[in-house]
């Protein structure tokens, strides 16, 4: 697989990124795929590991070495089949996954990882381009229905899988379009929303129903949904913001990052003529011409910088509480093959703005109720638990707009969770004990709502696994000879098979008696 | 107390696994008149073979010795107190009876009754006098009461032959009626056998008869036995009734089955109705020798001359031979239709009382040397030098040669040459014509249109037969592309089939057996001249008659049939051949129960077809479809085979299987091993188009060629598989069941795989059916799915087969040793939990075990410290070559810091490391002997003989040229860039007594080091280990099947050997039963990972534990499994300098890891309440089957035999307590060392003269060791110590000889002369007064200069087989060699002045041979796969001439002198044998040197 010794001859060539100075002027996807020739060379770097850590590093268990090899050999269709066998939405993960597979790539021990994510996206886009991705509705319906609350990646995945099994699925989404944070949090420069729409259209064609603008618990009661469906899946994500509890927090001009990103994404949608809600008058968050300070150096923080740059902020700074990382991006706590806790740089800072490391916010001050300064100090330490302030290191940064991007603490409890009376775990997530079954019979949870904030790829994996449990609890399906299990080799172990005998005469020509014959003709009553 | 019952199976010990190997000799008197001198000479020879025999824990008790002679008529007439009829009209029965009077009387009555009923009369009884002072303690207790029954012939018997047959019938009737407490070593009117559990010197003392001058004969066959056991058994001593045997019959299981199948068809005019009384011909539970004897006896008494019968049973390699007379080839062809070869390394000495002879199997792997003296005696023995005769009295001498018969005809009073014997036997009937007329070749049958096959989608079939993407991509595609089975590396850490949830095919439950110690594996590539894939189908007829109809067989060149070939068979239209096809599928409506029902039905159908006259049964699963499920093909074949064997109709048909299931070499091997003559693996062929579509095949490969390559790949793989067991032909592999079942229920094995070893129980036919259905349900209902399961057996995949090394365990282990803070131990605990509680439980036998921990553990402080425990650890043999210099040295440093041992592996070690902590304390000696010099040996604490390797037992090794850089080549004495081959066998170990000799050689090379022998677990490993203990080793390693490798065929990694848990337990039990445990250290290795593994190994009997993969992983290995490709991306297993720089491992990683392991072991010891490791050893009472294991398939597993504790005396040590007995005390070298004192102290030139005998072995070894110790590799200046010797030297004469020592022997030597010659000079020439021409007689034995690294050797006379095998530096001149000359040679020069045998230069990759090709026919005997024949250049001529001149000067050879005198005339007849790779490498070097030279400034 791959090319023998290919990794020694070929260097990594990642996504083809647009010039930062040019791309900051629009909202189009900021990166593209290398030409096919290069992609195949990149596939050849895969070393055909005896133990492919990438495959384990991927929460979905994508068969990475297998499709790297197929791409290397130009077998795109086979690659697409193999890829879709484990991943419902490779066009999402190929764009916005932080690629724990690449962190786990064996080449990454002492070299640059195979550009796995790019190969994945290439396969996905090739499949769409070639028309290989078509609706595949189930040929039979079980008569069971399932309601899915939330249309983020977990909700979409659970819906897609249950629909494949023949259950009738309705997805309830409180916002005006599907995708959850993928739609409203992630900038179009990373994930054009057409990509989500393209996939959702396929799901609809396969029979999944979507109801938008339905806030479960408000517009429709949980009781009603339980009445309506044989099973209910809670996939509402983890949307309660973490906050900085320091002096001056009440000043205006200090917002949660997600509120800003929602507005920006809706702004782009409106510009492109897609339905979108406009912000409540007076609640607009604008970065144009402002000194923007973002607290938190994760993906959300970077997305804020990206938008601020595009809006024309006068200056953008990230205050990152953690130490500067070395070139590998690793610290002792996350040796290979674990994914590094943090990323070294991101696309946004290439376009403008700076990150100040080891900077902990201690307060805000302002004038006229508006924030003008962020107060901070230097700290040392590598994790949130062992941060130690450096005496005398206090400083202040001028700010007109402060965006808090330090993550989410858990799912919103008001609404569905409370109405269903779901048990929670100590961190405030829905408790399910590995089975995706919540404390309420017939109600399941998956994704960030169950595990806390995580990655898109984890959410998809959650949705897929949850669907298996739901399907099982619904009594299974005639289509349970389950293509995914077959594809990845997760062969059913000891479950009782009902002996299914199908007389599939078509395409099957039986052997005649003359075949099982010998001297004197066939033996009567044999076989 | 007398106890003659065959030993019972106890725990894992089974008496069927016993092996023996021995010294054998016969004496024949050519002149008329019996005399006692024959007996004297025979006993003298026997005593001089004593060092080949062995004693067990009781040194006074031998393994057995015996003598067969003609009836000493004169003696008996006087000694027996009865009136005897004339010679020929009475028979003597040697009876071993119980002492207990009542039982004795019963048996006597039985004997007399049978004799009477058979119409003969008992003349009387004679008590054979014995002298109890001449028997060992243990043997004495088991001694039977020995009496001779004298039987007179009844008048109506026509002749002596008829009487002899009647005596045979009588004996069989008695044996069948009596039971195990009576043995009749002989009952004959011609011969009598005296034997017992004696040492050779005890023989004549114990049996006073033997000293009686009237005790006279013209022939005597003697034998001294080296057995792996020490249980008292008088009966197992040789000779048997017609043979004495040295070696092994590997194919025994199959031979016995086939004989049994033949019995129903036997008929003989000579025996008439008596024939039925003989059945079964083969006595149950007999040894291989006894069984061979049984069949030979039947064939001879039924009318064939003994030489004829021997040629039938042990045919020489005759296919594709142009040098054999057509009649002889015709004889073999014809008889191949009647009997499969009894294959194995064997010398069989045989006699019918009138002729005496010996034959050697086709491989010629046992020694045999003979002399004829002027006074009319011929003596043949395993060694030369066992005759008291002055050189002048010797008329001729020679050696046994592969496949040749050596016969002495007493009536004619002469030696009958092989050619004459064979011409005579082959000329009895027109066998060749009969064969040519009747045999039908598959190729000649007309093509047939296929009978409409069922049309099923490819994907459905692949799914239903359990194909995975891995099978397509990694198994089938490489075979189709390259015509070879793919190579792989690292070990097998996947779940055992019985624990797998992935529906492994039935094949996976069968583990290949392999040859180790007691017989050698074969190199099927380099020694292909003995191998054959030819197979046939058809019905066999009566073995005891001869007719043209016997040759009615349908012949196939090889066993893998393509579709059109199968169709020819299916629709064969012929007056003799009739085929029937049987459906191997069952209707799905019947559910799982349907399979068993269908299996029974298939057997019934098979019988019905045979009744209807079908003689080709095709078992076919072509009818697979949605509604019909396929029975596992192996189950079908084995079930039908055993059913027909039981029904007695098996030989009326040939079995062919048409199946979609098999796709690996191992699958094919099992099908053939259980009786299939040919296989049509149609789904492999059908999958080719898909492979092409998917780009997995070269674009220019057409379907036809791809199919041919698959057939070729399977053929090569099959040869490899059966050569592992030392079997050469498919005909003898077929039905030989060379497998052990791991994880199958006893009922299933008994019913369908009858006779297969299966020791831990497991799944039954119900589970097989369930899994067949599960596979089926992956295919049906059809969904148009496009993908197969990925697999995950060869490479880990998340939802594929379970592997203990997976991303979690690898990462946790690496994190634990890299952690800088105190979290390392915690991470290690996560690691060990992941392994012990999860992975191992689902994958390995030890995972099924539970430790009986105390409710309150003892305080941890009271348990032996980790510092002490780690001293019991060692690392496995990983050669520098397989792994990088950096990783090799880091391992050594780590182990030295721990006070543990690292193992250097095969490939030498840089002397620069000897003095510091990079030194490996274990130095390995493997079959290639790479880097094995006296200097290397003397720098070891332990010398380890690698008999087998867990990943690929029974195979050799290969270091590809791209891994041989300058450094590796320097260490291995080879040429950079030239690949290196390690032969499958050690060419000086074909048997247990050979191993004993090598151990002796190594003790000489370094008397301070321990000697260890590495074995791999398989059924019978315990008895081999007992043999190793008796061969004087200090240490034995039992490796599991799962061990790692740098490169080996895929199927070997997966399919050969068994888990160490079973092998170790068997070893412990057998050593205890033999009272040998206290004198040997036992080490276990194979995928050891955690402290729990260590504790379980100790409880099962291990004093020490070896680790290999885990320490590599600690240093950074991430199980890429590409060691063989040289592309290891972490620098562990590569020689690529760029990649080596990536190595990040340190000794500390390994030190930390092993300390963690020891700490975990301590905690478990505390929980068990055991304070020291020593107290743990062998405490199987602390283990039990873990009832909590819920795995559905594991429920049938029964480990009670693994936990069984043999009943031994209280306080008998369960671990090693003492060193083995010293063996070097009587070495001749002590005298040499004494006399060479000044040379050693002050380098003073010294002359020594001494006599030498064949009992003086390894002469020069200790002397060389001392020189290497004192002076290093350079030794002493040439000529410092000159030793002149006279006599017949024992084995390994001049071994390890160092620079500065010159040996000149006037006389002759046995095998292994010049072994490991390292710079010294060895000369052997006949004594001045010899009565024969030196150049026509054998002067040195087989395997001369094995592994020599330097020095010179001159032999005036002929050498045996494998002259200069693996020579890497010595220069030698010899006057003729046997087969396989210069095999695997990598350096040095060899000049051959006389005849050469076949297969010269096989595997030769370096060095040069100059061969005098007088008749211009050498090319036909040279294996030109690696070498070219060239004319000599000027430089060559000079080199060659100089060596010949030295030869003439040192030996006085007239041959050499004549050549020198007429040099110009004879130089043109010399041929230069030049290895192609070597030539290329030399040219490249020269070019590089020239380039460098020209790059230097001109005129500088």
GROMACS .gro file of C-alpha atoms in nm, chain B residues 930-1100:
model
  171
 1457UNK     CA    1   2.737  -1.594   1.044
 1458UNK     CA    2   3.005  -1.431   1.251
 1459UNK     CA    3   3.058  -1.741   1.463
 1460UNK     CA    4   3.429  -1.736   1.533
 1461UNK     CA    5   3.618  -1.870   1.835
 1462UNK     CA    6   3.673  -1.512   1.944
 1463UNK     CA    7   3.299  -1.450   1.935
 1464UNK     CA    8   3.226  -1.772   2.120
 1465UNK     CA    9   3.480  -1.715   2.389
 1466UNK     CA   10   3.323  -1.379   2.467
 1467UNK     CA   11   2.989  -1.520   2.570
 1468UNK     CA   12   2.831  -1.617   2.899
 1469UNK     CA   13   2.578  -1.829   2.722
 1470UNK     CA   14   2.595  -1.994   2.383
 1471UNK     CA   15   2.257  -2.046   2.230
 1472UNK     CA   16   2.188  -2.293   1.953
 1473UNK     CA   17   1.887  -2.172   1.763
 1474UNK     CA   18   1.698  -2.478   1.651
 1475UNK     CA   19   1.387  -2.290   1.557
 1476UNK     CA   20   1.232  -1.948   1.572
 1477UNK     CA   21   0.880  -1.882   1.690
 1478UNK     CA   22   0.778  -1.687   1.385
 1479UNK     CA   23   0.897  -1.944   1.136
 1480UNK     CA   24   0.999  -2.271   1.292
 1481UNK     CA   25   1.143  -2.515   1.045
 1482UNK     CA   26   1.270  -2.245   0.817
 1483UNK     CA   27   1.594  -2.075   0.750
 1484UNK     CA   28   1.645  -1.708   0.719
 1485UNK     CA   29   1.736  -1.463   0.457
 1486UNK     CA   30   1.895  -1.126   0.495
 1487UNK     CA   31   1.818  -0.938   0.176
 1488UNK     CA   32   2.111  -0.777   0.000
 1489UNK     CA   33   1.985  -0.427   0.068
 1490UNK     CA   34   2.030  -0.483   0.439
 1491UNK     CA   35   2.389  -0.604   0.402
 1492UNK     CA   36   2.594  -0.288   0.427
 1493UNK     CA   37   2.969  -0.275   0.478
 1494UNK     CA   38   2.946  -0.313   0.853
 1495UNK     CA   39   2.704  -0.606   0.846
 1496UNK     CA   40   2.910  -0.774   0.576
 1497UNK     CA   41   3.226  -0.730   0.778
 1498UNK     CA   42   3.067  -0.887   1.083
 1499UNK     CA   43   2.930  -1.175   0.883
 1500UNK     CA   44   3.237  -1.236   0.674
 1501UNK     CA   45   3.046  -1.171   0.356
 1502UNK     CA   46   3.022  -0.929   0.069
 1503UNK     CA   47   2.824  -0.605   0.101
 1504UNK     CA   48   2.507  -0.596  -0.105
 1505UNK     CA   49   2.495  -0.973  -0.141
 1506UNK     CA   50   2.195  -1.138   0.026
 1507UNK     CA   51   2.265  -1.401   0.289
 1508UNK     CA   52   2.090  -1.730   0.337
 1509UNK     CA   53   2.063  -1.926   0.659
 1510UNK     CA   54   1.973  -2.284   0.579
 1511UNK     CA   55   1.658  -2.431   0.735
 1512UNK     CA   56   1.860  -2.695   0.921
 1513UNK     CA   57   2.187  -2.676   1.101
 1514UNK     CA   58   2.382  -2.899   0.871
 1515UNK     CA   59   2.550  -3.052   1.171
 1516UNK     CA   60   2.223  -3.128   1.349
 1517UNK     CA   61   2.009  -3.386   1.181
 1518UNK     CA   62   1.929  -3.569   1.503
 1519UNK     CA   63   1.948  -3.551   1.876
 1520UNK     CA   64   2.291  -3.712   1.891
 1521UNK     CA   65   2.417  -3.453   1.645
 1522UNK     CA   66   2.289  -3.184   1.876
 1523UNK     CA   67   2.479  -3.350   2.156
 1524UNK     CA   68   2.788  -3.326   1.942
 1525UNK     CA   69   2.739  -2.956   1.868
 1526UNK     CA   70   2.688  -2.890   2.237
 1527UNK     CA   71   3.015  -3.068   2.296
 1528UNK     CA   72   3.182  -2.856   2.025
 1529UNK     CA   73   3.055  -2.540   2.187
 1530UNK     CA   74   3.164  -2.646   2.532
 1531UNK     CA   75   3.510  -2.689   2.385
 1532UNK     CA   76   3.493  -2.348   2.225
 1533UNK     CA   77   3.415  -2.186   2.558
 1534UNK     CA   78   3.418  -2.415   2.860
 1535UNK     CA   79   3.304  -2.133   3.086
 1536UNK     CA   80   2.982  -2.056   2.901
 1537UNK     CA   81   2.647  -2.219   2.946
 1538UNK     CA   82   2.497  -2.387   2.644
 1539UNK     CA   83   2.138  -2.319   2.557
 1540UNK     CA   84   1.908  -2.466   2.296
 1541UNK     CA   85   1.617  -2.270   2.159
 1542UNK     CA   86   1.307  -2.465   2.063
 1543UNK     CA   87   0.960  -2.372   1.950
 1544UNK     CA   88   0.645  -2.510   2.105
 1545UNK     CA   89   0.470  -2.790   1.920
 1546UNK     CA   90   0.335  -3.122   2.025
 1547UNK     CA   91   0.631  -3.324   2.149
 1548UNK     CA   92   0.851  -3.028   2.239
 1549UNK     CA   93   0.871  -3.162   2.591
 1550UNK     CA   94   1.035  -3.481   2.482
 1551UNK     CA   95   1.274  -3.286   2.262
 1552UNK     CA   96   1.358  -3.071   2.563
 1553UNK     CA   97   1.426  -3.387   2.763
 1554UNK     CA   98   1.659  -3.495   2.486
 1555UNK     CA   99   1.828  -3.157   2.501
 1556UNK     CA  100   1.881  -3.203   2.874
 1557UNK     CA  101   2.029  -3.544   2.813
 1558UNK     CA  102   2.248  -3.399   2.540
 1559UNK     CA  103   2.412  -3.200   2.817
 1560UNK     CA  104   2.269  -2.853   2.762
 1561UNK     CA  105   2.236  -2.613   3.054
 1562UNK     CA  106   1.942  -2.423   2.926
 1563UNK     CA  107   1.647  -2.463   2.695
 1564UNK     CA  108   1.414  -2.199   2.554
 1565UNK     CA  109   1.056  -2.278   2.470
 1566UNK     CA  110   0.930  -2.018   2.227
 1567UNK     CA  111   0.571  -1.960   2.141
 1568UNK     CA  112   0.436  -1.964   1.788
 1569UNK     CA  113   0.377  -1.593   1.817
 1570UNK     CA  114   0.738  -1.480   1.825
 1571UNK     CA  115   0.865  -1.210   1.597
 1572UNK     CA  116   1.076  -1.208   1.287
 1573UNK     CA  117   1.250  -0.972   1.055
 1574UNK     CA  118   1.122  -1.153   0.750
 1575UNK     CA  119   0.929  -1.468   0.695
 1576UNK     CA  120   0.657  -1.606   0.473
 1577UNK     CA  121   0.316  -1.487   0.582
 1578UNK     CA  122   0.172  -1.829   0.643
 1579UNK     CA  123   0.461  -1.928   0.867
 1580UNK     CA  124   0.400  -1.638   1.102
 1581UNK     CA  125   0.035  -1.729   1.122
 1582UNK     CA  126   0.030  -2.103   1.104
 1583UNK     CA  127   0.334  -2.276   1.248
 1584UNK     CA  128   0.386  -2.366   1.613
 1585UNK     CA  129   0.159  -2.339   1.913
 1586UNK     CA  130   0.127  -2.112   2.217
 1587UNK     CA  131   0.415  -2.133   2.465
 1588UNK     CA  132   0.172  -2.199   2.745
 1589UNK     CA  133   0.118  -2.551   2.612
 1590UNK     CA  134   0.477  -2.608   2.507
 1591UNK     CA  135   0.618  -2.487   2.835
 1592UNK     CA  136   0.378  -2.694   3.041
 1593UNK     CA  137   0.459  -3.000   2.834
 1594UNK     CA  138   0.829  -2.935   2.883
 1595UNK     CA  139   0.798  -2.894   3.257
 1596UNK     CA  140   0.589  -3.208   3.288
 1597UNK     CA  141   0.816  -3.419   3.070
 1598UNK     CA  142   1.134  -3.303   3.242
 1599UNK     CA  143   0.980  -3.381   3.579
 1600UNK     CA  144   0.865  -3.723   3.467
 1601UNK     CA  145   1.216  -3.794   3.347
 1602UNK     CA  146   1.381  -3.660   3.660
 1603UNK     CA  147   1.574  -3.419   3.440
 1604UNK     CA  148   1.423  -3.092   3.553
 1605UNK     CA  149   1.689  -3.016   3.811
 1606UNK     CA  150   1.971  -3.005   3.562
 1607UNK     CA  151   1.840  -2.764   3.306
 1608UNK     CA  152   1.717  -2.407   3.310
 1609UNK     CA  153   1.393  -2.347   3.125
 1610UNK     CA  154   1.313  -2.016   2.962
 1611UNK     CA  155   0.986  -1.921   2.796
 1612UNK     CA  156   0.937  -1.652   2.538
 1613UNK     CA  157   0.688  -1.536   2.281
 1614UNK     CA  158   0.489  -1.213   2.307
 1615UNK     CA  159   0.575  -1.159   2.673
 1616UNK     CA  160   0.451  -0.821   2.779
 1617UNK     CA  161   0.355  -0.790   3.142
 1618UNK     CA  162   0.435  -0.902   3.492
 1619UNK     CA  163   0.137  -1.131   3.474
 1620UNK     CA  164   0.288  -1.302   3.171
 1621UNK     CA  165   0.607  -1.349   3.371
 1622UNK     CA  166   0.426  -1.497   3.669
 1623UNK     CA  167   0.225  -1.735   3.453
 1624UNK     CA  168   0.537  -1.847   3.272
 1625UNK     CA  169   0.700  -1.916   3.608
 1626UNK     CA  170   0.400  -2.107   3.736
 1627UNK     CA  171   0.403  -2.320   3.424
   0.00000   0.00000   0.00000
